[in-house]
Coordinates of C-alpha atoms in Angstrom, one line a residue:
M1 CA 105.4 55.9 119.7
A2 CA 108.8 56.6 118.2
D3 CA 111.2 58.7 120.2
A4 CA 112.8 61.6 118.3
S5 CA 116.2 60.2 119.2
P6 CA 115.8 57.2 121.5
L7 CA 118.6 56.3 123.9
H8 CA 117.7 52.7 123.4
P9 CA 117.8 51.8 119.7
D10 CA 114.4 50.7 118.3
R11 CA 116.0 49.2 115.2
W12 CA 117.7 45.9 115.4
S13 CA 121.0 44.8 113.8
L14 CA 121.4 41.5 112.1
D15 CA 125.0 42.2 111.1
S16 CA 126.5 39.5 113.3
W17 CA 124.4 36.9 111.4
F18 CA 125.4 37.9 107.9
S19 CA 127.2 40.9 106.5
G20 CA 124.1 41.6 104.4
F21 CA 121.4 40.0 102.4
G22 CA 122.9 38.7 99.1
K23 CA 126.5 39.3 100.2
A24 CA 129.2 36.7 99.6
D25 CA 129.0 35.1 103.1
Y26 CA 125.2 34.8 102.7
S27 CA 125.5 33.2 99.2
D28 CA 128.3 30.8 100.3
F29 CA 126.2 29.8 103.3
K30 CA 123.3 28.9 101.1
T31 CA 125.4 26.9 98.7
K32 CA 126.9 24.9 101.5
L33 CA 123.5 24.1 102.9
V34 CA 122.3 22.7 99.6
S35 CA 125.4 20.5 99.1
D36 CA 125.2 19.3 102.7
V37 CA 121.6 18.3 102.7
E38 CA 122.1 16.3 99.5
A39 CA 125.0 14.4 101.0
L40 CA 123.1 13.7 104.2
K41 CA 120.0 12.5 102.3
N42 CA 122.3 10.0 100.5
Q43 CA 123.9 8.9 103.8
A44 CA 120.5 8.5 105.5
S45 CA 119.1 6.4 102.6
A46 CA 122.0 4.0 103.0
L47 CA 121.5 3.4 106.7
G48 CA 121.2 -0.1 107.8
S49 CA 122.0 -1.7 111.2
D50 CA 125.3 0.0 111.7
L51 CA 124.5 2.0 114.9
A52 CA 127.7 4.0 114.8
E53 CA 126.7 5.3 111.3
I54 CA 123.2 6.0 112.5
A55 CA 124.6 8.1 115.4
R56 CA 126.9 9.9 113.0
V57 CA 124.0 10.9 110.7
I58 CA 121.9 12.0 113.7
N59 CA 124.7 14.3 114.8
A60 CA 125.2 15.6 111.3
L61 CA 121.5 16.4 111.1
E62 CA 121.8 18.4 114.4
S63 CA 124.6 20.5 112.9
F64 CA 122.7 21.0 109.6
S65 CA 119.5 22.0 111.4
D66 CA 121.4 24.6 113.4
R67 CA 122.6 26.2 110.1
L68 CA 119.2 25.9 108.4
G69 CA 117.5 27.4 111.4
H70 CA 120.0 30.3 111.4
L71 CA 119.3 31.2 107.8
S72 CA 115.5 30.7 108.2
S73 CA 115.5 33.1 111.2
Y74 CA 117.5 35.6 109.3
L75 CA 115.0 35.6 106.4
G76 CA 112.1 35.7 108.8
C77 CA 113.5 38.8 110.4
L78 CA 114.1 40.5 107.0
S79 CA 110.6 39.6 105.7
A80 CA 108.8 40.8 108.9
D81 CA 110.9 44.0 108.8
D82 CA 109.8 44.8 105.2
A83 CA 106.9 42.8 103.8
N84 CA 107.4 44.4 100.4
D85 CA 110.9 43.2 99.8
E86 CA 110.5 40.9 96.8
A87 CA 114.1 39.6 96.9
V88 CA 113.7 38.4 100.5
K89 CA 110.4 36.8 99.6
A90 CA 112.0 34.9 96.8
D91 CA 114.6 33.5 99.1
E92 CA 111.9 32.6 101.6
A93 CA 110.3 30.6 98.9
W94 CA 113.7 29.0 98.1
I95 CA 114.3 28.1 101.7
S96 CA 110.9 26.4 101.8
T97 CA 112.3 24.1 99.1
L98 CA 115.4 23.5 101.3
D99 CA 113.1 22.8 104.3
A100 CA 111.4 20.2 102.1
E101 CA 114.7 18.5 101.5
S102 CA 115.4 18.6 105.2
T103 CA 112.0 17.1 105.9
K104 CA 112.9 14.2 103.5
L105 CA 116.1 13.7 105.3
Q106 CA 114.4 13.5 108.6
A107 CA 111.7 11.2 107.3
T108 CA 114.4 8.8 106.0
L109 CA 116.2 8.9 109.3
R110 CA 113.0 8.4 111.3
S111 CA 112.2 5.4 109.1
A112 CA 115.6 3.9 109.9
L113 CA 115.1 4.5 113.7
A114 CA 111.6 3.0 113.5
K115 CA 113.0 -0.3 112.1
L116 CA 115.2 -0.8 115.1
D117 CA 113.8 -3.2 117.8
D118 CA 113.7 -1.9 121.4
A119 CA 117.0 -3.6 122.5
T120 CA 118.9 -2.3 119.5
F121 CA 117.5 1.2 119.9
A122 CA 118.6 1.1 123.6
R123 CA 122.1 0.3 122.4
L124 CA 122.0 3.3 120.0
L125 CA 121.0 5.6 122.8
S126 CA 124.0 4.5 124.8
D127 CA 126.4 5.9 122.1
A128 CA 128.4 8.7 123.9
S129 CA 127.9 11.1 121.0
L130 CA 124.1 11.1 121.6
K131 CA 124.4 12.0 125.3
N132 CA 121.7 14.5 126.2
A133 CA 120.0 13.9 122.9
E134 CA 118.0 10.9 124.1
H135 CA 114.7 12.7 124.4
S136 CA 114.9 14.1 120.8
V137 CA 116.0 10.8 119.3
K138 CA 113.2 8.9 121.0
R139 CA 110.7 11.4 119.6
M140 CA 112.2 10.9 116.1
R141 CA 111.7 7.1 116.4
E142 CA 108.1 7.7 117.7
E143 CA 107.4 9.9 114.7
G144 CA 108.9 7.3 112.4
Q145 CA 106.5 4.7 113.7
K146 CA 103.6 7.0 112.7
Q147 CA 104.7 8.3 109.3
M148 CA 104.1 7.2 105.7
T149 CA 106.8 5.4 103.8
A150 CA 110.0 7.5 103.2
E151 CA 109.0 7.9 99.5
M152 CA 105.6 9.2 100.4
E153 CA 107.0 11.5 103.0
S154 CA 109.4 12.8 100.4
L155 CA 106.6 13.5 98.0
A156 CA 104.6 15.2 100.7
A157 CA 107.5 17.5 101.5
D158 CA 107.9 18.5 97.9
L159 CA 104.2 19.2 97.5
N160 CA 104.0 21.2 100.7
V161 CA 106.5 23.8 99.3
N162 CA 104.0 24.9 96.6
G163 CA 100.9 23.9 98.5
L164 CA 100.6 24.1 102.3
H165 CA 103.4 26.6 102.8
A166 CA 102.5 28.6 99.7
W167 CA 99.1 29.4 101.3
G168 CA 100.9 30.7 104.3
R169 CA 103.2 32.9 102.1
L170 CA 100.1 34.2 100.3
Y171 CA 98.5 35.2 103.6
D172 CA 101.7 36.9 104.8
T173 CA 102.1 38.8 101.5
L174 CA 98.5 39.9 101.3
T175 CA 98.1 41.0 104.9
G176 CA 101.5 42.7 105.0
K177 CA 100.4 45.1 102.3
M178 CA 96.9 45.7 103.7
E179 CA 95.7 49.2 104.5
F180 CA 92.4 50.9 105.0
E181 CA 90.8 54.4 104.8
M182 CA 89.7 55.5 108.2
T183 CA 87.8 58.6 109.4
F184 CA 89.0 59.5 112.8
P185 CA 86.6 60.9 115.5
D186 CA 87.9 64.4 114.8
G187 CA 86.8 64.1 111.2
H188 CA 90.2 63.8 109.4
T189 CA 90.8 60.8 107.2
E190 CA 94.0 58.7 106.9
T191 CA 95.2 55.7 105.0
V192 CA 96.1 53.3 107.9
P193 CA 98.4 50.3 107.6
M194 CA 96.7 47.2 108.9
A195 CA 99.7 46.7 111.3
R196 CA 98.4 49.7 113.2
R197 CA 94.8 48.6 113.6
R198 CA 95.3 46.5 116.7
A199 CA 97.0 49.4 118.5
L200 CA 94.1 51.7 117.5
M201 CA 91.6 49.2 119.0
S202 CA 93.6 49.3 122.3
E203 CA 93.1 53.0 122.6
P204 CA 91.1 54.4 125.6
D205 CA 88.8 56.4 123.2
R206 CA 85.9 54.1 122.4
K207 CA 84.9 56.1 119.3
L208 CA 88.4 55.7 118.0
R209 CA 88.3 51.9 118.6
E210 CA 84.9 51.7 116.9
A211 CA 86.1 53.6 113.9
A212 CA 89.2 51.4 113.6
F213 CA 87.2 48.2 114.0
H214 CA 84.6 49.0 111.3
A215 CA 86.9 50.7 108.8
G216 CA 89.5 47.9 109.3
Q217 CA 86.9 45.2 108.6
K218 CA 86.6 46.2 104.9
P219 CA 89.9 44.7 103.6
W220 CA 89.2 41.4 105.5
N221 CA 85.7 41.2 104.0
D222 CA 87.0 42.2 100.6
H223 CA 89.5 39.3 100.7
A224 CA 87.4 36.9 102.6
V225 CA 87.1 34.4 99.7
T226 CA 90.8 34.3 99.2
L227 CA 91.5 34.0 102.9
A228 CA 89.0 31.2 103.3
A229 CA 90.6 29.4 100.4
A230 CA 93.9 29.7 102.2
L231 CA 92.5 28.4 105.5
N232 CA 90.8 25.5 103.8
G233 CA 93.9 24.7 101.9
I234 CA 96.1 24.6 105.0
A235 CA 93.7 22.5 107.0
G236 CA 92.8 20.2 104.1
T237 CA 96.4 19.4 103.4
R238 CA 97.0 18.6 107.0
L239 CA 93.9 16.4 107.3
S240 CA 94.9 14.4 104.2
L241 CA 98.4 13.8 105.6
Y242 CA 97.0 12.8 109.0
D243 CA 94.8 10.3 107.3
R244 CA 97.7 8.8 105.3
R245 CA 99.8 8.6 108.4
G246 CA 97.1 6.7 110.2
L247 CA 96.6 9.4 112.9
P248 CA 93.1 9.0 114.3
H249 CA 92.6 12.7 115.3
F250 CA 93.7 16.1 114.1
L251 CA 94.8 17.0 117.7
N252 CA 97.4 14.1 117.8
T253 CA 100.1 16.2 115.9
P254 CA 99.7 19.5 117.8
L255 CA 99.7 17.5 121.1
F256 CA 102.9 15.7 120.1
D257 CA 104.4 19.0 119.0
G258 CA 103.5 20.4 122.4
A259 CA 105.0 17.4 124.2
M260 CA 101.8 17.0 126.2
S261 CA 99.0 14.5 126.5
R262 CA 95.3 14.9 125.5
K263 CA 94.5 14.1 129.1
S264 CA 96.4 17.1 130.3
L265 CA 94.8 19.3 127.6
D266 CA 91.3 18.1 128.6
A267 CA 92.0 18.7 132.3
M268 CA 93.1 22.2 131.6
L269 CA 90.0 23.0 129.5
E270 CA 87.8 21.4 132.1
A271 CA 89.2 23.7 134.8
I272 CA 88.7 26.8 132.6
H273 CA 85.1 26.0 131.7
T274 CA 84.3 25.1 135.3
N275 CA 85.7 28.4 136.5
I276 CA 84.8 30.5 133.5
D277 CA 82.9 33.0 135.6
L278 CA 86.1 34.3 137.2
P279 CA 87.4 35.9 133.9
R280 CA 83.8 36.8 132.9
R281 CA 83.5 38.8 136.1
A282 CA 86.4 40.9 135.0
L283 CA 84.7 41.6 131.7
R284 CA 81.4 42.5 133.4
K285 CA 83.4 45.0 135.6
A286 CA 85.0 46.4 132.4
A287 CA 81.6 47.0 130.9
K288 CA 80.4 48.7 134.1
L289 CA 83.4 51.0 134.1
Q290 CA 82.8 51.8 130.4
G291 CA 79.1 52.5 131.1
T292 CA 77.7 49.8 128.8
S293 CA 75.6 46.7 129.6
A294 CA 78.3 44.5 128.0
L295 CA 81.3 44.8 125.7
H296 CA 81.8 44.9 122.0
Y297 CA 84.7 42.9 120.4
F298 CA 86.5 46.2 119.8
D299 CA 86.5 46.9 123.6
L300 CA 88.2 43.7 124.6
E301 CA 91.8 44.9 124.4
A302 CA 91.1 48.5 125.5
P303 CA 91.9 49.8 129.0
Q304 CA 88.9 50.9 131.0
I305 CA 91.1 52.9 133.4
A306 CA 93.3 55.4 131.7
A307 CA 97.0 55.6 132.6
P308 CA 97.7 58.4 135.1
E309 CA 99.8 60.2 132.5
E310 CA 97.7 60.8 129.4
K311 CA 100.7 61.0 127.0
P312 CA 101.7 57.8 125.2
L313 CA 104.8 55.9 126.5
T314 CA 108.0 56.6 124.6
W315 CA 110.2 53.7 123.6
D316 CA 112.9 54.7 126.1
E317 CA 110.3 54.9 128.9
A318 CA 109.0 51.4 128.1
C319 CA 112.5 49.9 128.0
D320 CA 113.5 51.5 131.2
T321 CA 110.3 50.4 132.9
V322 CA 110.8 46.8 131.9
E323 CA 114.5 46.8 132.9
K324 CA 113.7 48.3 136.3
A325 CA 111.0 45.7 136.9
F326 CA 113.2 42.8 135.9
S327 CA 116.5 43.8 137.7
P328 CA 115.4 43.8 141.4
A329 CA 113.3 40.7 141.1
Y330 CA 115.5 38.7 138.7
P331 CA 118.9 40.3 138.3
R332 CA 120.2 37.9 135.6
L333 CA 117.1 38.6 133.5
G334 CA 117.5 42.3 134.0
S335 CA 121.1 42.2 132.9
Y336 CA 120.3 40.1 129.9
F337 CA 117.5 42.5 128.8
G338 CA 119.9 45.5 129.1
G339 CA 122.4 43.6 126.9
M340 CA 119.7 43.0 124.3
L341 CA 119.1 46.8 124.1
K342 CA 122.7 47.6 124.0
D343 CA 123.5 45.1 121.3
R344 CA 120.5 46.1 119.2
W345 CA 118.7 42.8 119.3
I346 CA 115.2 44.4 119.4
E347 CA 113.2 45.7 116.4
A348 CA 110.3 48.0 117.5
Q349 CA 110.2 51.0 115.2
P350 CA 106.7 51.7 113.8
R351 CA 106.9 51.9 110.0
A352 CA 104.7 51.2 107.0
G353 CA 105.4 47.8 105.4
K354 CA 106.2 46.0 108.6
R355 CA 104.3 42.7 109.2
P356 CA 101.8 42.8 112.0
G357 CA 102.5 40.9 115.3
A358 CA 105.4 40.2 117.5
F359 CA 107.8 37.3 117.9
C360 CA 111.1 36.1 119.3
T361 CA 113.5 34.2 117.2
G362 CA 117.1 33.3 117.4
S363 CA 120.1 31.4 116.1
Q364 CA 121.5 28.3 117.7
L365 CA 124.5 28.8 115.5
K366 CA 125.3 32.3 116.9
H367 CA 123.7 31.8 120.3
E368 CA 121.9 35.1 119.9
E369 CA 118.2 36.0 120.1
R370 CA 116.1 38.7 118.4
I371 CA 112.8 40.3 119.3
Y372 CA 110.4 41.7 116.7
M373 CA 107.5 44.0 117.4
T374 CA 106.0 47.4 116.5
F375 CA 105.9 49.9 119.4
H376 CA 103.0 52.4 119.3
G377 CA 103.4 53.8 122.8
T378 CA 100.8 51.6 124.7
V379 CA 101.2 49.6 127.9
H380 CA 100.1 46.6 125.9
D381 CA 103.2 47.1 123.7
M382 CA 105.3 47.3 126.9
V383 CA 103.9 44.0 128.1
T384 CA 104.5 42.5 124.7
L385 CA 108.2 43.5 125.1
A386 CA 108.4 41.8 128.5
H387 CA 106.6 38.7 127.0
E388 CA 109.1 38.4 124.2
A389 CA 112.0 39.1 126.5
G390 CA 110.9 36.0 128.5
H391 CA 111.1 33.9 125.4
A392 CA 114.6 35.3 124.6
W393 CA 115.8 34.6 128.2
H394 CA 114.5 31.0 127.9
S395 CA 116.8 30.5 124.8
C396 CA 119.7 32.2 126.6
V397 CA 119.4 29.8 129.6
L398 CA 119.5 26.9 127.2
R399 CA 122.6 28.0 125.4
P400 CA 124.9 25.6 127.2
A401 CA 122.8 22.6 126.0
R402 CA 123.3 20.9 122.7
S403 CA 120.8 21.8 120.1
F404 CA 118.8 18.6 120.4
A405 CA 118.3 19.4 124.1
A406 CA 117.6 23.1 123.5
S407 CA 114.6 22.7 121.2
Y408 CA 111.5 23.1 123.4
P409 CA 107.8 22.8 122.6
M410 CA 105.6 25.9 122.4
T411 CA 103.7 24.9 125.6
L412 CA 106.8 25.3 127.7
A413 CA 108.0 28.3 125.7
E414 CA 104.9 30.2 126.6
T415 CA 105.5 29.6 130.2
A416 CA 108.8 31.6 130.1
S417 CA 107.2 34.5 128.2
N418 CA 104.3 34.7 130.6
F419 CA 106.7 34.6 133.5
G420 CA 108.4 37.7 132.0
E421 CA 105.1 39.5 131.8
M422 CA 104.2 38.7 135.4
I423 CA 107.6 40.0 136.7
L424 CA 106.9 43.3 134.9
L425 CA 103.4 43.6 136.3
S426 CA 104.4 42.5 139.8
G427 CA 107.3 45.0 139.8
L428 CA 105.0 47.8 138.8
M429 CA 102.4 46.9 141.5
G430 CA 105.1 46.5 144.1
D431 CA 106.5 50.0 143.7
P432 CA 106.2 51.7 147.1
N433 CA 105.5 55.0 145.3
I434 CA 102.6 53.7 143.3
T435 CA 99.5 55.8 143.5
E436 CA 96.0 54.4 143.8
A437 CA 95.2 55.6 140.3
T438 CA 98.2 53.7 138.9
K439 CA 97.3 50.6 140.9
A440 CA 93.8 50.7 139.5
Y441 CA 95.2 51.0 136.0
L442 CA 97.6 48.1 136.4
L443 CA 94.8 45.9 137.8
D444 CA 92.8 46.7 134.7
Q445 CA 95.8 45.7 132.6
E446 CA 96.1 42.4 134.6
M447 CA 92.4 41.6 133.9
L448 CA 92.9 42.3 130.2
R449 CA 95.6 39.7 130.2
A450 CA 93.6 37.2 132.2
H451 CA 90.7 37.6 129.8
A452 CA 93.0 37.0 126.8
Y453 CA 94.4 33.8 128.2
L454 CA 91.3 32.4 129.8
I455 CA 88.5 33.4 127.4
N456 CA 89.9 34.7 124.1
I457 CA 92.5 32.1 123.4
P458 CA 90.3 29.2 124.5
M459 CA 87.7 30.6 122.1
R460 CA 90.3 30.4 119.3
Y461 CA 90.9 26.8 120.2
E462 CA 87.1 26.0 120.2
F463 CA 86.8 27.7 116.8
E464 CA 89.7 25.8 115.3
K465 CA 88.6 22.5 116.7
A466 CA 85.1 23.0 115.2
F467 CA 86.6 24.2 111.9
Y468 CA 88.8 21.1 111.6
T469 CA 85.9 18.8 112.5
E470 CA 83.8 20.3 109.6
R471 CA 86.8 20.6 107.2
A472 CA 87.2 16.8 107.4
A473 CA 83.9 16.5 105.5
G474 CA 84.7 19.2 102.9
E475 CA 85.6 22.9 102.4
V476 CA 84.0 25.3 104.8
S477 CA 82.5 28.4 103.3
V478 CA 83.1 32.0 104.3
S479 CA 79.6 32.2 105.7
R480 CA 80.1 29.1 107.8
L481 CA 83.5 30.3 109.0
R482 CA 81.7 33.5 110.2
E483 CA 79.1 31.3 112.0
L484 CA 81.7 29.1 113.6
M485 CA 83.6 32.1 114.9
T486 CA 80.4 33.7 116.2
E487 CA 79.4 30.5 118.0
A488 CA 82.8 30.1 119.6
Q489 CA 82.7 33.7 120.8
R490 CA 79.2 33.3 122.3
N491 CA 80.2 30.0 124.0
L492 CA 83.2 31.4 125.8
Y493 CA 82.1 35.0 126.4
G494 CA 78.6 34.3 127.4
D495 CA 76.7 37.4 128.5
T496 CA 79.8 39.6 128.5
L497 CA 79.4 40.6 124.8
L498 CA 76.7 42.9 123.5
D499 CA 74.1 41.3 121.2
D500 CA 75.9 42.9 118.2
G501 CA 79.3 42.6 119.8
T502 CA 80.9 39.6 118.1
D503 CA 83.5 39.7 115.4
P504 CA 82.7 37.1 112.8
M505 CA 85.8 38.0 110.8
F506 CA 88.3 37.3 113.5
W507 CA 89.2 34.0 111.8
A508 CA 90.6 36.0 108.9
Y509 CA 92.8 38.5 110.7
K510 CA 94.2 36.2 113.4
M511 CA 97.5 35.3 111.8
H512 CA 97.9 32.2 114.1
F513 CA 95.3 30.3 112.1
F514 CA 97.4 30.6 109.0
I515 CA 100.8 29.5 110.3
T516 CA 101.7 26.5 108.3
G517 CA 104.5 25.1 110.5
V518 CA 102.2 24.3 113.4
S519 CA 98.5 23.9 113.9
F520 CA 96.4 24.9 117.0
Y521 CA 98.6 27.9 117.8
N522 CA 96.4 28.6 120.8
F523 CA 96.2 26.1 123.6
P524 CA 99.9 26.3 124.3
Y525 CA 99.4 29.9 125.2
V526 CA 96.8 29.0 127.8
F527 CA 99.0 26.2 129.1
G528 CA 101.9 28.6 129.4
Y529 CA 99.9 31.3 131.2
L530 CA 98.4 28.9 133.8
L531 CA 101.7 27.1 134.3
S532 CA 103.5 30.4 134.8
Q533 CA 100.8 31.3 137.4
A534 CA 101.8 28.2 139.3
L535 CA 105.5 28.9 138.9
F536 CA 105.1 32.6 139.9
A537 CA 103.1 31.5 143.0
R538 CA 106.1 29.5 144.1
F539 CA 108.4 32.5 143.3
K540 CA 106.3 34.8 145.5
V541 CA 106.6 32.4 148.4
E542 CA 110.2 31.4 148.0
G543 CA 111.7 34.6 146.6
A544 CA 115.1 34.7 145.0
S545 CA 115.9 31.1 146.2
F546 CA 113.3 29.9 143.6
L547 CA 115.2 31.3 140.6
P548 CA 117.8 28.6 140.3
R549 CA 114.9 26.1 140.4
Y550 CA 113.1 28.1 137.7
E551 CA 116.2 28.0 135.5
A552 CA 116.4 24.3 136.1
F553 CA 112.8 24.1 134.9
L554 CA 113.8 26.1 131.7
S555 CA 116.9 23.9 131.2
M556 CA 114.7 20.7 131.2
T557 CA 112.2 22.0 128.6
G558 CA 114.1 20.5 125.6
S559 CA 114.7 17.2 127.3
A560 CA 111.3 15.9 128.6
T561 CA 107.6 16.0 128.2
C562 CA 105.5 18.7 129.9
E563 CA 104.2 16.2 132.4
E564 CA 107.7 15.1 133.3
V565 CA 109.1 18.6 133.6
V566 CA 106.3 19.7 135.9
K567 CA 106.4 16.6 138.0
Q568 CA 110.2 16.9 138.5
T569 CA 110.2 20.7 139.2
L570 CA 106.9 21.3 140.9
G571 CA 105.8 17.8 142.0
E572 CA 102.4 18.4 140.3
D573 CA 100.2 16.3 138.0
L574 CA 99.1 18.0 134.8
T575 CA 96.3 15.5 134.2
N576 CA 94.5 16.6 137.4
P577 CA 92.0 19.4 136.7
E578 CA 92.6 20.6 140.3
F579 CA 96.1 21.7 139.4
W580 CA 94.8 23.9 136.7
A581 CA 91.9 25.2 138.8
T582 CA 94.3 26.3 141.5
A583 CA 96.5 28.1 139.0
L584 CA 93.5 29.8 137.5
K585 CA 92.1 30.9 140.9
A586 CA 95.4 32.8 141.5
M587 CA 93.7 35.7 139.6
E588 CA 91.0 36.0 142.3
P589 CA 92.7 38.5 144.7
S590 CA 93.5 40.8 141.8
L591 CA 89.9 40.3 140.5
V592 CA 88.4 41.3 143.8
G593 CA 90.6 44.4 143.9
Y594 CA 89.5 45.3 140.3
E595 CA 85.8 44.8 141.2
A596 CA 86.2 47.2 144.1
I597 CA 87.4 50.1 141.9
K598 CA 84.8 52.9 141.9

């Protein structure tokens, strides 16, 4: 809900990044990037056994990547802010070409590193200019040992601009312009932007949720063939490249990107499936509170216990609530969040033309972060704000590190964002003035969150895994995509969904399936949620004395694997299902309290 005149700005400013899109500083920045990448490609191609020259090119790549990331983040912000801006879209397409040139550069450098024997590579890592970049350089070499020839990688990068990434741009453009005609329960009809649909399906009024669900399905069904072509195109391209690179399984790349092992992933999923009845109990209670035998898909994000105040939250109220939860528990985080508001680093205003979803981005060049979301006055939106603030704080903690040591995997990124959510919810629950009605409401919100991470997101993983398995044999039809989605929902939700309560089109409107930069944009969320449960359990026991240790954890995330970070900070083994089971069972006290609500 937009305030008439909010004290906390709900529109961000990007002025510190560039004076404006298309302005002189912006154009000059683009020109310099183009000349620099060409020079670096030539230098990388000429690399031989001169270790000092290899180190120099590695450092030059780090600087170039900072600047390329800065421009890419800027364009991503502008594009999300106005999905109809054709000039920005043109530059997004242009930067995809520059990304391809950067990919060629990196492939050439990785090939040079892969040619070094172990002893020579060890001498390279001892170069003083590469201090604190060892982890990243080792990963470059490992990738180099698993890639195609430099010429083939260069061709793949070129083709991806107008192939793989073009499918993603098509999805963003198509969905950013989607809207649907909806008849509200009171009988009036509106044209609703698709970006608003999720908020409508989070409303307490079940008739409103149902209307938004069914009316909002029409555009997805109308465009199902196009969306299926995009999904097949994205997955098919990846599978072809995996095969050419000699990668035996489609999970190898997302696991490498997540800096975690298959053994850790399997241990986590084993713990979830073994203990699946815990989050299912929460859904059964939700159905009981709703007065139905089970839930429909459009019920899954809706509160079953109304907020004590019936009016929607204002933006100012949401910001103040988050800041007041952060500051006593984690003063440095609270101060940082207040600074984000003051400096206008958060975009939250509801407007037509905005892209759906929420994200945190930033610039290593400027050492600044930005949060993008659309605020519609729900508690869910407020939790999203805390989630994205956790991401932003993670980047802030890593500012002193060099860029190669500040680039962390999504698995560990999601830990920080979930930690932010948990501080918010814990702060609200710990308020001495909290009423029983408010406590019940917050327990309901906590169970919504647990369901999302322990059932819904694992369901997305199971769908994507099944889809990639079938896509390896050929294109997957719209009807089969619907079947795979329904099967995944039935497998994870069990008896908690009504007979007609699945959503076969979820594959189409879940943006994460269409992100071309990474695949399996799902299990890292679960990883982060459960790991944050483990971290937060330590925080509750140790109090403020844990926070320096937590920041040490954040500081390590760009310099080690997930297994190494957790072993050094928590002394735990991620490949042990019991670690994950213990983290999952942390929800049980809240679940028991939820089940006791009359």
